[in-house]
Every structure is written in C-alpha cells, then in structure tokens.
CSV table of C-alpha atoms in Angstrom, one decimal:
chain,number,residue,atom,x,y,z
A,522,LYS,CA,0.0,0.1,0.0
A,523,THR,CA,2.8,2.2,0.8
A,524,ALA,CA,4.6,1.9,-2.5
A,525,GLN,CA,1.2,2.4,-4.4
A,526,ASN,CA,0.9,5.6,-2.6
A,527,THR,CA,4.3,6.8,-3.3
A,528,LYS,CA,3.6,5.6,-7.0
A,529,GLN,CA,0.7,7.8,-6.9
A,530,ARG,CA,2.1,11.0,-5.4
A,531,ASN,CA,5.1,11.0,-8.2
A,532,LYS,CA,2.1,10.9,-10.7
A,533,ASP,CA,0.3,13.6,-9.3
A,534,THR,CA,3.7,15.4,-9.2
A,535,MET,CA,4.6,14.7,-12.6
A,536,ILE,CA,1.1,15.8,-13.9
A,537,ARG,CA,1.5,19.4,-11.7
A,538,ARG,CA,4.9,19.7,-13.3
A,539,PHE,CA,3.5,19.2,-17.0
A,540,SER,CA,0.7,21.5,-16.6
A,541,ASN,CA,2.6,24.3,-14.8
A,542,GLY,CA,5.3,23.7,-18.1
A,543,ALA,CA,2.0,23.9,-20.7
A,544,LEU,CA,0.9,26.9,-18.8
A,545,GLN,CA,4.0,28.8,-19.0
A,546,ARG,CA,4.7,28.1,-22.3
A,547,LEU,CA,1.1,29.2,-23.3
A,548,TRP,CA,1.6,32.2,-21.2
A,549,LYS,CA,4.8,33.0,-23.1
A,550,ALA,CA,3.2,32.6,-26.5
A,551,GLU,CA,0.4,35.0,-25.3
A,552,GLN,CA,3.2,37.6,-24.8
A,553,SER,CA,4.9,37.2,-27.9
A,554,LYS,CA,1.7,37.8,-29.7
A,555,GLN,CA,1.2,40.8,-27.8
A,556,LEU,CA,4.6,41.8,-28.3
A,557,VAL,CA,4.1,41.5,-32.3
A,558,GLN,CA,1.1,43.3,-32.1
A,559,LEU,CA,2.2,46.3,-30.4
A,560,PRO,CA,2.4,49.7,-32.5
A,561,PRO,CA,5.5,50.7,-34.0
A,562,ARG,CA,6.9,53.3,-31.4
A,563,LYS,CA,6.4,57.1,-32.3
A,564,PHE,CA,9.2,59.5,-31.4
A,565,SER,CA,8.2,62.8,-30.2
A,566,ALA,CA,10.0,66.3,-31.5
A,567,VAL,CA,11.7,66.3,-28.0
A,568,ALA,CA,13.4,63.2,-28.8
A,569,SER,CA,13.9,64.0,-31.7
A,570,GLU,CA,16.0,67.0,-30.9
A,571,LYS,CA,17.5,65.1,-28.3
A,572,VAL,CA,18.9,62.5,-31.0
A,573,ALA,CA,19.9,65.4,-33.2
A,574,SER,CA,22.1,67.1,-30.2
A,575,TYR,CA,24.3,63.9,-30.1
A,576,HIS,CA,26.0,65.2,-33.7
A,577,THR,CA,29.0,67.7,-32.5
A,578,ILE,CA,30.1,68.7,-36.3
A,579,ASN,CA,29.9,71.9,-37.1
A,580,ILE,CA,31.4,74.6,-39.7
A,581,ASN,CA,30.8,77.9,-37.6
A,582,ASN,CA,33.9,79.4,-38.4
A,583,ALA,CA,33.1,79.2,-42.2
A,584,LEU,CA,29.7,80.2,-42.2
A,585,MET,CA,27.9,83.8,-41.6
A,586,LYS,CA,25.9,83.4,-38.0
A,587,GLU,CA,22.4,82.8,-39.5
A,588,SER,CA,23.3,79.8,-41.7
A,589,GLU,CA,25.6,77.8,-38.5
A,590,ASN,CA,22.3,75.4,-38.1
A,591,ARG,CA,21.8,74.6,-41.4
A,592,SER,CA,22.5,71.9,-43.3
A,593,LEU,CA,25.6,71.2,-45.7
A,594,THR,CA,23.1,70.6,-48.6
A,595,SER,CA,21.2,73.7,-48.0
A,596,ILE,CA,24.0,75.8,-48.7
A,597,ILE,CA,25.9,74.7,-51.5
A,598,ASN,CA,23.4,76.5,-53.6
A,599,ASP,CA,24.1,79.8,-51.7
A,600,PRO,CA,25.9,82.9,-52.9
A,601,THR,CA,29.4,83.2,-51.8
A,602,SER,CA,28.7,85.8,-49.1
A,603,THR,CA,27.4,82.8,-46.9
A,604,LEU,CA,31.0,82.2,-46.5
A,605,GLN,CA,32.6,84.0,-43.6
A,606,GLY,CA,34.8,86.5,-44.6
A,607,ILE,CA,33.2,87.4,-48.0
A,608,GLY,CA,31.9,91.1,-47.6
A,609,PRO,CA,30.3,93.0,-50.4
A,610,LYS,CA,33.3,93.9,-52.1
A,611,SER,CA,34.8,90.4,-52.8
A,612,SER,CA,31.3,89.0,-53.4
A,613,SER,CA,30.8,91.5,-56.1
A,614,SER,CA,34.3,90.7,-57.3
A,615,LEU,CA,34.1,87.0,-57.5
A,616,GLU,CA,30.6,87.6,-59.0
A,617,ALA,CA,32.2,89.3,-62.0
A,618,ILE,CA,34.7,86.6,-62.6
A,619,GLY,CA,31.6,84.0,-62.6
A,620,LEU,CA,31.3,82.9,-59.3
A,621,ARG,CA,28.2,83.8,-57.9
A,622,THR,CA,27.5,80.4,-55.6
A,623,ILE,CA,29.3,78.3,-53.1
A,624,GLN,CA,28.9,75.2,-56.0
A,625,GLU,CA,30.3,77.5,-58.5
A,626,LEU,CA,33.3,79.0,-56.1
A,627,SER,CA,33.6,75.0,-55.3
A,628,ASN,CA,33.6,73.8,-59.5
A,629,TYR,CA,36.0,76.6,-60.3
A,630,LYS,CA,38.5,74.8,-63.1
A,631,PHE,CA,41.6,77.3,-62.5
A,632,TYR,CA,41.4,77.0,-59.0
A,633,HIS,CA,41.7,73.1,-59.9
A,634,LEU,CA,44.3,73.8,-62.3
A,635,SER,CA,46.5,76.0,-59.7
A,636,LYS,CA,45.9,73.3,-56.9
A,637,ALA,CA,47.2,70.4,-59.3
A,638,ILE,CA,50.3,72.3,-60.4
A,639,ALA,CA,50.8,73.2,-56.6
A,640,THR,CA,50.4,69.8,-55.7
A,641,MET,CA,53.1,68.2,-58.6
A,642,ALA,CA,55.4,70.9,-58.4
A,643,ALA,CA,56.8,69.7,-54.8
A,644,THR,CA,57.7,66.5,-56.6
A,645,GLU,CA,59.4,68.1,-59.3
A,646,GLU,CA,63.4,67.9,-59.6
A,647,GLU,CA,64.9,71.1,-61.3
A,648,GLY,CA,66.7,70.3,-64.3
A,649,LYS,CA,66.2,66.7,-64.6
A,650,ARG,CA,63.3,66.4,-67.4
A,651,PRO,CA,64.0,63.3,-69.2
A,652,PHE,CA,65.4,64.7,-72.8
A,653,ASP,CA,62.5,62.6,-74.6
A,654,ALA,CA,59.7,63.4,-72.1
A,655,LYS,CA,56.3,64.5,-73.5
A,656,MET,CA,54.7,65.9,-70.2
A,657,ASN,CA,53.3,69.2,-71.1
A,658,LEU,CA,50.1,71.9,-69.8
A,659,ASN,CA,49.7,73.4,-73.4
A,660,TYR,CA,45.9,73.5,-73.0
A,661,GLY,CA,46.5,74.9,-69.4
A,662,LEU,CA,48.9,77.7,-70.3
A,663,ASP,CA,49.4,80.5,-72.3
A,664,LYS,CA,51.8,79.6,-75.4
A,665,LYS,CA,54.0,82.2,-73.9
A,666,TYR,CA,54.5,79.8,-70.8
A,667,GLU,CA,54.3,76.5,-72.1
A,668,SER,CA,58.1,76.1,-71.3
A,669,CYS,CA,58.1,77.1,-67.8
A,670,SER,CA,58.6,74.4,-64.4
A,671,LEU,CA,55.7,73.8,-62.3
A,672,LYS,CA,57.9,75.7,-59.7
A,673,GLU,CA,57.9,78.6,-62.1
A,674,ILE,CA,54.0,78.7,-63.3
A,675,LEU,CA,53.1,79.2,-59.5
A,676,ASP,CA,55.1,82.6,-59.2
A,677,LEU,CA,53.0,83.9,-62.3
A,678,PRO,CA,49.6,85.9,-62.1
A,679,PRO,CA,46.5,83.7,-62.6
A,680,SER,CA,45.9,85.5,-66.0
A,681,VAL,CA,48.7,83.1,-67.8
A,682,LEU,CA,46.5,80.4,-67.6
A,683,GLN,CA,44.7,79.8,-70.9
A,684,GLY,CA,41.0,81.0,-70.6
A,685,LEU,CA,41.5,83.1,-67.9
A,686,SER,CA,41.6,86.9,-69.1
A,687,GLU,CA,43.8,89.9,-68.1
A,688,GLU,CA,40.3,91.5,-67.0
A,689,LYS,CA,39.6,88.6,-64.9
A,690,GLY,CA,43.1,88.3,-63.5
A,691,LYS,CA,42.6,92.3,-62.2
A,692,LEU,CA,39.1,91.0,-60.4
A,693,TRP,CA,41.5,88.1,-58.6
A,694,LYS,CA,43.9,90.7,-57.8
A,695,GLU,CA,41.2,92.7,-55.9
A,696,VAL,CA,40.3,89.7,-53.5
A,697,GLY,CA,43.9,89.3,-52.9
A,698,VAL,CA,44.9,86.5,-55.6
A,699,THR,CA,48.3,88.0,-57.4
A,700,THR,CA,49.7,84.7,-58.2
A,701,ILE,CA,48.7,81.1,-59.3
A,702,ARG,CA,50.2,79.9,-55.6
A,703,ASP,CA,47.7,82.3,-54.2
A,704,LEU,CA,44.8,81.0,-56.3
A,705,SER,CA,45.7,77.3,-55.3
A,706,GLN,CA,45.6,78.3,-51.9
A,707,TYR,CA,42.3,80.2,-51.9
A,708,LYS,CA,40.7,79.8,-48.4
A,709,TYR,CA,37.2,80.3,-50.0
A,710,CYS,CA,37.2,77.8,-52.8
A,711,GLN,CA,39.0,75.2,-50.4
A,712,TRP,CA,36.0,75.7,-48.1
A,713,ALA,CA,33.6,75.4,-51.0
A,714,GLU,CA,35.0,72.8,-52.4
A,715,SER,CA,34.8,70.7,-48.9
A,716,ILE,CA,31.3,71.7,-48.0
A,717,VAL,CA,30.2,70.4,-51.7
A,718,LEU,CA,32.2,67.1,-51.2
A,719,LEU,CA,31.0,66.6,-47.5
A,720,SER,CA,27.4,67.4,-48.4
A,721,LYS,CA,27.4,63.9,-50.7
A,722,TYR,CA,27.6,62.3,-47.4
A,723,GLU,CA,24.9,64.1,-45.4
A,724,GLU,CA,21.6,62.1,-44.5
A,725,VAL,CA,19.0,64.6,-45.4
A,726,ASN,CA,15.6,64.4,-44.0
C-alpha cells in the first residue's frame, strides 16, 4: 500500500509539473503575440531633438552666424557671401569673375588647375626632365609660358592660365590673389570645395 501511495504521489507531481510547464509556454506565447501586435513606437519632437543633439560637427568659423544651423546640402547653392569673410566688395568681384554661388566656387576650373600644379610642383626635380619626355600643360597655359617649370608657374599671375583673361586676373587681384600659388590656396575655394564634397555624405531628412 505504501508503494502504491508513493507511486500515486509521483504521478501527481509529474502532472503538476507538466501542467505548470504547459501553462508557462502558453503564457509566453500569448505575450509574444501581444509584443508583435504592439504599434510602432513614435518619437516625439523632443526625442528627435535629443537624437539630433548627439551630433557635434559644425563649420561655424566658415559660415555667417545665421547659417550655422543649416545642413550642408542647403548651403551649396547659396551666394558666396554665406561664407564668413566674403563681404559685399569681394562678393561683387567674385560675381564678376563668374562665381556667384558656393557650388560655382567649388567647381572653379582654374582653382583646380592651380591646385594640381601646386601639388605636383612639390615632386618636381629642377633640371632633371628626361630629354624625350612628352609631359606638358599646353592646353592649360598661354603659349608664352608653356616651357615653364611647375615651380615657375606658381609665381606667375592667374591670367597666364589659358582662358583666364587679364580683366579677370585683375578681379582676382582685388580679392588678394596675385599668383597661381595664391589661387591654389584660396581659402574660400577650399571651403566651398569641402562643403560640396561633404554634402554628398549628408543624410537629408
């Protein structure tokens, strides 16, 4: 009789354990269904501002105060005067050259040509051009200056670049650019080029 009672108790225990386990699984399944059915979480405007505040990048020292909170993408088609330091006089000179916007300043071909000359001038060895070398900048320079070395070109006025007139060379002089070296290092072309390039990697909401 004792053995029979023990057997019955073991059987009752197994039933309770099975029942509890089944109930737990059923409860978890119901919870999973409820979780799946929950509506997507909506972020408040305040939460969005907090997320935005995690970014720390800025170019405050390159922009006028009123443009400091804008996206890079929204700036690129602005007039050059959006850049800090370009006042009405400089803006007028640049516009006469044909550079009205930051995008145009970024794309200015004579800046890119000057920059390329300056970059490669650092690699030039004086008097060591091979006799049979074919390298030249005939489409980039006025005929008179085609035989100059890269280092010599840097000290020439921008107007020696083929297609850049004497008149526009004078306009460049008005904004402090008197040589091709100066044009290659013109701060506002550098800023504009960087802003346009960086804007290609900006997520716009």
